[in-house]
Amino acid sequence: MTANPRYHSWFDLGVQKFRGWAEGRGLEVPDDPTYPCPLCANPFTRADLVEGRLTAEDVPPLSVGGRKILLTCKSCNNNQGSAIDSHAGIRERWIDAMTGVRITVCRVRSNQTTHRGRRDG
């Protein structure tokens, strides 16, 4: 399995930024290129990228117009991402409520399929 060339450039940039951050704080930096997952901070190597243990994260979620902009470990991408998105949604609804935005959650049924969505109004 090989990773998208863009992901390799993201990996290199993450390694460079991590190295600069760690050295600036007097921390020991591994000799081999190490990319920390931005969510869990576990270290990953280029082999992890090639073998699929690092994946591209959609920010914000693809369903609301996001795009792939950084690498996270597969575990965080599959688990923590949805938890973070959920908390962001709760915060957004709270802000909407406090600012007087009325949101109606609605369901529409078509061809035996239920569609859920929001209607601002």
Short mmCIF file of N, CA, C and O in Angstrom, two decimals:
data_model
loop_
_atom_site.label_atom_id
_atom_site.label_comp_id
_atom_site.label_asym_id
_atom_site.label_seq_id
_atom_site.Cartn_x
_atom_site.Cartn_y
_atom_site.Cartn_z
N MET A 1 0.85 -1.18 0.00
CA MET A 1 0.00 0.00 0.00
C MET A 1 0.90 1.24 0.00
O MET A 1 1.86 1.31 0.73
N THR A 2 0.60 2.20 -0.83
CA THR A 2 1.34 3.46 -0.82
C THR A 2 0.39 4.60 -0.52
O THR A 2 -0.78 4.55 -0.87
N ALA A 3 0.91 5.60 0.12
CA ALA A 3 0.08 6.76 0.49
C ALA A 3 0.13 7.79 -0.63
O ALA A 3 1.08 7.87 -1.39
N ASN A 4 -0.91 8.58 -0.69
CA ASN A 4 -1.01 9.70 -1.61
C ASN A 4 0.23 10.60 -1.43
O ASN A 4 0.63 10.88 -0.30
N PRO A 5 0.85 11.07 -2.51
CA PRO A 5 2.03 11.93 -2.38
C PRO A 5 1.77 13.18 -1.52
O PRO A 5 2.66 13.64 -0.80
N ARG A 6 0.55 13.69 -1.55
CA ARG A 6 0.23 14.86 -0.73
C ARG A 6 0.35 14.51 0.76
O ARG A 6 0.80 15.30 1.56
N TYR A 7 -0.04 13.28 1.12
CA TYR A 7 0.06 12.86 2.51
C TYR A 7 1.51 12.78 2.97
O TYR A 7 1.82 13.07 4.11
N HIS A 8 2.40 12.40 2.05
CA HIS A 8 3.83 12.38 2.38
C HIS A 8 4.33 13.80 2.67
O HIS A 8 5.12 14.01 3.59
N SER A 9 3.86 14.77 1.91
CA SER A 9 4.29 16.16 2.17
C SER A 9 3.70 16.65 3.50
O SER A 9 4.36 17.38 4.24
N TRP A 10 2.47 16.25 3.84
CA TRP A 10 1.89 16.60 5.14
C TRP A 10 2.69 15.95 6.26
O TRP A 10 2.92 16.57 7.30
N PHE A 11 3.10 14.70 6.04
CA PHE A 11 3.91 13.99 7.03
C PHE A 11 5.22 14.75 7.26
O PHE A 11 5.59 15.02 8.40
N ASP A 12 5.90 15.12 6.17
CA ASP A 12 7.17 15.85 6.28
C ASP A 12 6.99 17.18 7.01
O ASP A 12 7.81 17.55 7.85
N LEU A 13 5.92 17.90 6.70
CA LEU A 13 5.66 19.17 7.37
C LEU A 13 5.38 18.96 8.85
O LEU A 13 5.89 19.70 9.70
N GLY A 14 4.61 17.93 9.19
CA GLY A 14 4.33 17.62 10.59
C GLY A 14 5.58 17.25 11.35
O GLY A 14 5.78 17.67 12.49
N VAL A 15 6.48 16.48 10.72
CA VAL A 15 7.76 16.11 11.34
C VAL A 15 8.58 17.36 11.60
O VAL A 15 9.12 17.54 12.70
N GLN A 16 8.65 18.23 10.60
CA GLN A 16 9.42 19.47 10.73
C GLN A 16 8.87 20.35 11.86
O GLN A 16 9.63 20.86 12.69
N LYS A 17 7.56 20.52 11.91
CA LYS A 17 6.95 21.36 12.95
C LYS A 17 7.13 20.75 14.34
O LYS A 17 7.43 21.46 15.30
N PHE A 18 6.96 19.43 14.44
CA PHE A 18 7.15 18.76 15.72
C PHE A 18 8.60 18.90 16.19
O PHE A 18 8.86 19.21 17.35
N ARG A 19 9.54 18.69 15.28
CA ARG A 19 10.96 18.79 15.62
C ARG A 19 11.29 20.20 16.12
O ARG A 19 11.94 20.38 17.15
N GLY A 20 10.80 21.22 15.42
CA GLY A 20 11.04 22.60 15.84
C GLY A 20 10.43 22.90 17.20
O GLY A 20 11.04 23.55 18.04
N TRP A 21 9.22 22.41 17.41
CA TRP A 21 8.53 22.63 18.69
C TRP A 21 9.30 21.96 19.82
O TRP A 21 9.55 22.56 20.87
N ALA A 22 9.69 20.69 19.62
CA ALA A 22 10.38 19.94 20.67
C ALA A 22 11.76 20.52 20.97
O ALA A 22 12.13 20.69 22.14
N GLU A 23 12.51 20.84 19.94
CA GLU A 23 13.85 21.40 20.14
C GLU A 23 13.78 22.75 20.83
O GLU A 23 14.63 23.09 21.65
N GLY A 24 12.76 23.53 20.52
CA GLY A 24 12.57 24.83 21.15
C GLY A 24 12.29 24.74 22.64
O GLY A 24 12.43 25.71 23.37
N ARG A 25 11.88 23.58 23.09
CA ARG A 25 11.61 23.35 24.50
C ARG A 25 12.67 22.49 25.17
O ARG A 25 12.50 22.04 26.29
N GLY A 26 13.77 22.24 24.43
CA GLY A 26 14.86 21.45 24.99
C GLY A 26 14.56 19.98 25.13
O GLY A 26 15.21 19.28 25.90
N LEU A 27 13.57 19.48 24.37
CA LEU A 27 13.21 18.07 24.44
C LEU A 27 14.04 17.25 23.46
O LEU A 27 14.44 17.74 22.41
N GLU A 28 14.28 16.01 23.81
CA GLU A 28 15.02 15.11 22.92
C GLU A 28 14.12 14.71 21.75
O GLU A 28 12.96 14.35 21.94
N VAL A 29 14.69 14.76 20.55
CA VAL A 29 13.93 14.44 19.35
C VAL A 29 14.50 13.16 18.74
O VAL A 29 15.71 13.05 18.58
N PRO A 30 13.65 12.19 18.40
CA PRO A 30 14.16 10.96 17.78
C PRO A 30 14.87 11.25 16.46
O PRO A 30 14.54 12.21 15.76
N ASP A 31 15.86 10.41 16.13
CA ASP A 31 16.59 10.58 14.87
C ASP A 31 15.72 10.30 13.66
O ASP A 31 15.82 10.99 12.65
N ASP A 32 14.88 9.27 13.77
CA ASP A 32 14.02 8.94 12.63
C ASP A 32 12.83 9.91 12.60
O ASP A 32 12.36 10.37 13.63
N PRO A 33 12.36 10.24 11.41
CA PRO A 33 11.22 11.16 11.31
C PRO A 33 10.00 10.62 12.06
O PRO A 33 9.57 9.50 11.82
N THR A 34 9.50 11.43 12.98
CA THR A 34 8.36 11.03 13.80
C THR A 34 7.26 12.07 13.66
O THR A 34 7.49 13.25 13.84
N TYR A 35 6.06 11.60 13.35
CA TYR A 35 4.89 12.45 13.19
C TYR A 35 3.93 12.16 14.34
O TYR A 35 3.45 11.03 14.46
N PRO A 36 3.65 13.13 15.21
CA PRO A 36 2.69 12.88 16.28
C PRO A 36 1.25 13.13 15.78
O PRO A 36 0.98 14.12 15.12
N CYS A 37 0.36 12.21 16.12
CA CYS A 37 -1.05 12.44 15.80
C CYS A 37 -1.49 13.69 16.56
O CYS A 37 -1.26 13.79 17.76
N PRO A 38 -2.11 14.66 15.90
CA PRO A 38 -2.51 15.88 16.59
C PRO A 38 -3.62 15.69 17.63
O PRO A 38 -3.83 16.56 18.46
N LEU A 39 -4.30 14.54 17.64
CA LEU A 39 -5.36 14.30 18.60
C LEU A 39 -4.88 13.52 19.82
O LEU A 39 -5.21 13.86 20.94
N CYS A 40 -4.09 12.46 19.61
CA CYS A 40 -3.66 11.63 20.74
C CYS A 40 -2.17 11.77 21.06
O CYS A 40 -1.72 11.29 22.08
N ALA A 41 -1.40 12.42 20.19
CA ALA A 41 0.04 12.66 20.34
C ALA A 41 0.88 11.40 20.28
O ALA A 41 2.08 11.45 20.57
N ASN A 42 0.33 10.28 19.86
CA ASN A 42 1.15 9.08 19.67
C ASN A 42 2.05 9.28 18.46
O ASN A 42 1.63 9.87 17.46
N PRO A 43 3.31 8.79 18.54
CA PRO A 43 4.25 8.98 17.43
C PRO A 43 4.06 7.95 16.33
O PRO A 43 3.77 6.78 16.60
N PHE A 44 4.23 8.38 15.09
CA PHE A 44 4.11 7.51 13.93
C PHE A 44 5.27 7.75 12.98
O PHE A 44 5.79 8.86 12.89
N THR A 45 5.65 6.71 12.24
CA THR A 45 6.76 6.79 11.29
C THR A 45 6.19 6.83 9.87
O THR A 45 4.99 6.62 9.66
N ARG A 46 7.08 7.03 8.91
CA ARG A 46 6.65 7.02 7.51
C ARG A 46 6.08 5.64 7.15
O ARG A 46 5.13 5.54 6.38
N ALA A 47 6.64 4.58 7.73
CA ALA A 47 6.10 3.23 7.47
C ALA A 47 4.64 3.14 7.92
O ALA A 47 3.82 2.50 7.26
N ASP A 48 4.32 3.80 9.03
CA ASP A 48 2.93 3.81 9.49
C ASP A 48 2.03 4.49 8.47
O ASP A 48 0.90 4.06 8.25
N LEU A 49 2.54 5.56 7.85
CA LEU A 49 1.77 6.25 6.81
C LEU A 49 1.54 5.32 5.63
O LEU A 49 0.40 5.18 5.16
N VAL A 50 2.59 4.68 5.17
CA VAL A 50 2.50 3.80 4.01
C VAL A 50 1.58 2.61 4.29
O VAL A 50 0.82 2.18 3.42
N GLU A 51 1.61 2.11 5.53
CA GLU A 51 0.81 0.94 5.88
C GLU A 51 -0.62 1.30 6.30
O GLU A 51 -1.41 0.43 6.67
N GLY A 52 -0.97 2.58 6.26
CA GLY A 52 -2.35 2.99 6.51
C GLY A 52 -2.71 3.26 7.96
O GLY A 52 -3.88 3.39 8.28
N ARG A 53 -1.72 3.35 8.85
CA ARG A 53 -2.03 3.66 10.25
C ARG A 53 -2.20 5.16 10.47
O ARG A 53 -2.67 5.58 11.52
N LEU A 54 -1.81 5.97 9.49
CA LEU A 54 -2.11 7.41 9.48
C LEU A 54 -3.07 7.66 8.32
O LEU A 54 -2.84 7.16 7.21
N THR A 55 -4.12 8.42 8.57
CA THR A 55 -5.12 8.68 7.53
C THR A 55 -5.42 10.17 7.47
O THR A 55 -5.19 10.90 8.43
N ALA A 56 -5.95 10.61 6.35
CA ALA A 56 -6.29 12.01 6.16
C ALA A 56 -7.60 12.32 6.88
O ALA A 56 -8.57 11.58 6.78
N GLU A 57 -7.61 13.41 7.62
CA GLU A 57 -8.78 13.83 8.40
C GLU A 57 -9.52 14.94 7.66
O GLU A 57 -8.90 15.89 7.18
N ASP A 58 -10.84 14.80 7.57
CA ASP A 58 -11.68 15.84 6.98
C ASP A 58 -12.01 16.87 8.05
O ASP A 58 -12.53 16.54 9.10
N VAL A 59 -11.68 18.14 7.78
CA VAL A 59 -11.94 19.21 8.75
C VAL A 59 -12.64 20.34 8.03
O VAL A 59 -12.11 20.86 7.05
N PRO A 60 -13.81 20.78 8.50
CA PRO A 60 -14.73 20.04 9.35
C PRO A 60 -15.16 18.77 8.63
O PRO A 60 -14.66 18.49 7.54
N PRO A 61 -16.11 18.01 9.17
CA PRO A 61 -16.51 16.76 8.51
C PRO A 61 -16.92 17.00 7.06
O PRO A 61 -17.46 18.05 6.71
N LEU A 62 -16.65 16.02 6.23
CA LEU A 62 -16.98 16.09 4.81
C LEU A 62 -18.45 16.41 4.59
O LEU A 62 -18.81 17.13 3.66
N SER A 63 -19.33 15.91 5.47
CA SER A 63 -20.77 16.11 5.32
C SER A 63 -21.18 17.57 5.42
O SER A 63 -22.27 17.93 4.99
N VAL A 64 -20.34 18.42 5.99
CA VAL A 64 -20.67 19.85 6.08
C VAL A 64 -19.66 20.69 5.31
O VAL A 64 -19.42 21.85 5.64
N GLY A 65 -19.07 20.10 4.28
CA GLY A 65 -18.21 20.87 3.39
C GLY A 65 -16.73 20.84 3.73
O GLY A 65 -15.96 21.62 3.19
N GLY A 66 -16.33 19.94 4.61
CA GLY A 66 -14.92 19.86 4.98
C GLY A 66 -14.07 19.26 3.88
O GLY A 66 -14.57 18.80 2.86
N ARG A 67 -12.78 19.29 4.12
CA ARG A 67 -11.85 18.67 3.18
C ARG A 67 -10.68 18.11 3.96
O ARG A 67 -10.46 18.47 5.11
N LYS A 68 -9.95 17.22 3.34
CA LYS A 68 -8.81 16.59 3.99
C LYS A 68 -7.69 17.62 4.11
O LYS A 68 -7.26 18.18 3.11
N ILE A 69 -7.25 17.88 5.35
CA ILE A 69 -6.20 18.90 5.52
C ILE A 69 -5.05 18.46 6.41
O ILE A 69 -4.06 19.17 6.49
N LEU A 70 -5.18 17.32 7.11
CA LEU A 70 -4.09 16.88 7.97
C LEU A 70 -4.19 15.39 8.21
O LEU A 70 -5.18 14.76 7.89
N LEU A 71 -3.12 14.83 8.79
CA LEU A 71 -3.08 13.41 9.10
C LEU A 71 -3.38 13.18 10.57
O LEU A 71 -2.90 13.93 11.43
N THR A 72 -4.19 12.17 10.85
CA THR A 72 -4.40 11.69 12.21
C THR A 72 -4.24 10.18 12.17
O THR A 72 -4.32 9.57 11.10
N CYS A 73 -4.05 9.58 13.32
CA CYS A 73 -3.96 8.12 13.33
C CYS A 73 -5.34 7.55 13.00
O CYS A 73 -6.37 8.21 13.20
N LYS A 74 -5.34 6.35 12.48
CA LYS A 74 -6.59 5.73 12.05
C LYS A 74 -7.59 5.62 13.20
O LYS A 74 -8.78 5.85 13.03
N SER A 75 -7.09 5.29 14.39
CA SER A 75 -7.97 5.16 15.55
C SER A 75 -8.67 6.48 15.86
O SER A 75 -9.88 6.53 16.07
N CYS A 76 -7.91 7.57 15.91
CA CYS A 76 -8.51 8.88 16.20
C CYS A 76 -9.46 9.31 15.09
O CYS A 76 -10.52 9.86 15.36
N ASN A 77 -9.06 9.07 13.85
CA ASN A 77 -9.90 9.47 12.72
C ASN A 77 -11.24 8.76 12.79
O ASN A 77 -12.29 9.35 12.51
N ASN A 78 -11.23 7.49 13.20
CA ASN A 78 -12.47 6.72 13.25
C ASN A 78 -13.28 6.97 14.51
O ASN A 78 -14.49 6.83 14.49
N ASN A 79 -12.62 7.33 15.61
CA ASN A 79 -13.33 7.42 16.89
C ASN A 79 -13.40 8.84 17.44
O ASN A 79 -14.49 9.36 17.64
N GLN A 80 -12.28 9.45 17.70
CA GLN A 80 -12.28 10.76 18.35
C GLN A 80 -12.86 11.84 17.46
O GLN A 80 -13.47 12.78 17.95
N GLY A 81 -12.65 11.72 16.16
CA GLY A 81 -13.17 12.75 15.26
C GLY A 81 -14.66 12.95 15.42
O GLY A 81 -15.14 14.07 15.52
N SER A 82 -15.42 11.86 15.49
CA SER A 82 -16.87 11.99 15.63
C SER A 82 -17.24 12.55 17.00
O SER A 82 -18.20 13.31 17.12
N ALA A 83 -16.46 12.22 18.03
CA ALA A 83 -16.74 12.77 19.36
C ALA A 83 -16.49 14.28 19.37
O ALA A 83 -17.29 15.04 19.93
N ILE A 84 -15.40 14.72 18.75
CA ILE A 84 -15.10 16.15 18.67
C ILE A 84 -16.17 16.86 17.86
O ILE A 84 -16.66 17.92 18.25
N ASP A 85 -16.57 16.26 16.73
CA ASP A 85 -17.62 16.86 15.91
C ASP A 85 -18.92 16.98 16.68
O ASP A 85 -19.64 17.97 16.56
N SER A 86 -19.23 15.96 17.48
CA SER A 86 -20.45 15.99 18.28
C SER A 86 -20.43 17.15 19.27
O SER A 86 -21.42 17.87 19.41
N HIS A 87 -19.30 17.33 19.95
CA HIS A 87 -19.19 18.43 20.91
C HIS A 87 -19.27 19.79 20.20
O HIS A 87 -19.86 20.72 20.73
N ALA A 88 -18.68 19.86 19.01
CA ALA A 88 -18.76 21.11 18.25
C ALA A 88 -20.21 21.41 17.88
O ALA A 88 -20.65 22.56 17.94
N GLY A 89 -20.97 20.36 17.52
CA GLY A 89 -22.38 20.55 17.19
C GLY A 89 -23.20 21.01 18.38
O GLY A 89 -24.07 21.87 18.26
N ILE A 90 -22.91 20.45 19.55
CA ILE A 90 -23.61 20.86 20.77
C ILE A 90 -23.32 22.33 21.05
O ILE A 90 -24.22 23.11 21.36
N ARG A 91 -22.07 22.73 20.91
CA ARG A 91 -21.69 24.13 21.15
C ARG A 91 -22.40 25.04 20.16
O ARG A 91 -22.92 26.09 20.52
N GLU A 92 -22.44 24.62 18.89
CA GLU A 92 -23.09 25.44 17.86
C GLU A 92 -24.58 25.61 18.18
O GLU A 92 -25.11 26.72 18.07
N ARG A 93 -25.25 24.54 18.59
CA ARG A 93 -26.67 24.63 18.92
C ARG A 93 -26.89 25.52 20.14
O ARG A 93 -27.85 26.27 20.21
N TRP A 94 -25.98 25.46 21.12
CA TRP A 94 -26.07 26.31 22.30
C TRP A 94 -25.94 27.78 21.90
O TRP A 94 -26.72 28.62 22.34
N ILE A 95 -24.96 28.07 21.06
CA ILE A 95 -24.77 29.46 20.60
C ILE A 95 -26.00 29.93 19.84
O ILE A 95 -26.48 31.05 20.03
N ASP A 96 -26.52 29.06 18.95
CA ASP A 96 -27.74 29.42 18.22
C ASP A 96 -28.88 29.75 19.17
O ASP A 96 -29.60 30.74 18.99
N ALA A 97 -29.05 28.93 20.20
CA ALA A 97 -30.13 29.15 21.17
C ALA A 97 -29.93 30.46 21.93
O ALA A 97 -30.88 31.22 22.14
N MET A 98 -28.71 30.76 22.31
CA MET A 98 -28.42 31.96 23.09
C MET A 98 -28.53 33.24 22.25
O MET A 98 -28.79 34.31 22.77
N THR A 99 -28.35 33.11 20.94
CA THR A 99 -28.43 34.28 20.07
C THR A 99 -29.80 34.41 19.41
O THR A 99 -30.01 35.29 18.59
N GLY A 100 -30.72 33.51 19.77
CA GLY A 100 -32.08 33.63 19.27
C GLY A 100 -32.34 33.01 17.92
O GLY A 100 -33.38 33.24 17.32
N VAL A 101 -31.41 32.22 17.42
CA VAL A 101 -31.64 31.54 16.14
C VAL A 101 -32.54 30.35 16.41
O VAL A 101 -32.26 29.53 17.27
N ARG A 102 -33.66 30.30 15.68
CA ARG A 102 -34.59 29.19 15.86
C ARG A 102 -34.29 28.11 14.84
O ARG A 102 -34.23 28.37 13.65
N ILE A 103 -34.08 26.91 15.33
CA ILE A 103 -33.78 25.80 14.44
C ILE A 103 -34.84 24.74 14.63
O ILE A 103 -35.17 24.36 15.74
N THR A 104 -35.38 24.27 13.52
CA THR A 104 -36.37 23.20 13.56
C THR A 104 -35.76 21.97 12.92
O THR A 104 -35.29 22.03 11.79
N VAL A 105 -35.73 20.89 13.66
CA VAL A 105 -35.25 19.63 13.10
C VAL A 105 -36.43 18.99 12.41
O VAL A 105 -37.52 18.90 12.96
N CYS A 106 -36.23 18.57 11.17
CA CYS A 106 -37.35 18.02 10.42
C CYS A 106 -36.95 16.70 9.76
O CYS A 106 -35.79 16.46 9.51
N ARG A 107 -37.97 15.88 9.50
CA ARG A 107 -37.76 14.60 8.82
C ARG A 107 -38.66 14.59 7.59
O ARG A 107 -39.81 14.97 7.65
N VAL A 108 -38.10 14.13 6.50
CA VAL A 108 -38.85 14.04 5.25
C VAL A 108 -38.73 12.61 4.76
O VAL A 108 -37.63 12.06 4.70
N ARG A 109 -39.86 12.00 4.43
CA ARG A 109 -39.84 10.62 3.97
C ARG A 109 -40.09 10.59 2.47
O ARG A 109 -41.03 11.21 1.98
N SER A 110 -39.20 9.90 1.74
CA SER A 110 -39.39 9.77 0.30
C SER A 110 -38.90 8.40 -0.14
O SER A 110 -37.82 7.97 0.25
N ASN A 111 -39.69 7.71 -0.92
CA ASN A 111 -39.32 6.39 -1.43
C ASN A 111 -38.81 5.45 -0.33
O ASN A 111 -37.76 4.85 -0.43
N GLN A 112 -39.53 5.42 0.77
CA GLN A 112 -39.22 4.54 1.89
C GLN A 112 -37.93 4.91 2.62
O GLN A 112 -37.38 4.13 3.37
N THR A 113 -37.40 6.10 2.38
CA THR A 113 -36.17 6.56 3.05
C THR A 113 -36.50 7.79 3.87
O THR A 113 -37.20 8.67 3.39
N THR A 114 -35.98 7.84 5.07
CA THR A 114 -36.19 9.01 5.93
C THR A 114 -34.95 9.88 5.85
O THR A 114 -33.83 9.41 6.04
N HIS A 115 -35.14 11.14 5.54
CA HIS A 115 -34.04 12.11 5.50
C HIS A 115 -34.18 13.03 6.69
O HIS A 115 -35.26 13.52 6.98
N ARG A 116 -33.10 13.26 7.39
CA ARG A 116 -33.12 14.17 8.53
C ARG A 116 -32.28 15.38 8.21
O ARG A 116 -31.28 15.29 7.55
N GLY A 117 -32.72 16.51 8.70
CA GLY A 117 -31.96 17.72 8.44
C GLY A 117 -32.41 18.85 9.36
O GLY A 117 -33.22 18.65 10.25
N ARG A 118 -31.86 20.01 9.11
CA ARG A 118 -32.21 21.20 9.89
C ARG A 118 -32.82 22.24 8.98
O ARG A 118 -32.47 22.34 7.83
N ARG A 119 -33.69 22.98 9.54
CA ARG A 119 -34.24 24.10 8.80
C ARG A 119 -34.09 25.31 9.71
O ARG A 119 -34.59 25.32 10.82
N ASP A 120 -33.31 26.27 9.27
CA ASP A 120 -33.12 27.49 10.06
C ASP A 120 -34.27 28.43 9.74
O ASP A 120 -34.67 28.58 8.61
N GLY A 121 -34.73 29.07 10.77
CA GLY A 121 -35.83 29.99 10.49
C GLY A 121 -36.27 30.79 11.64
O GLY A 121 -36.04 30.67 12.75
#
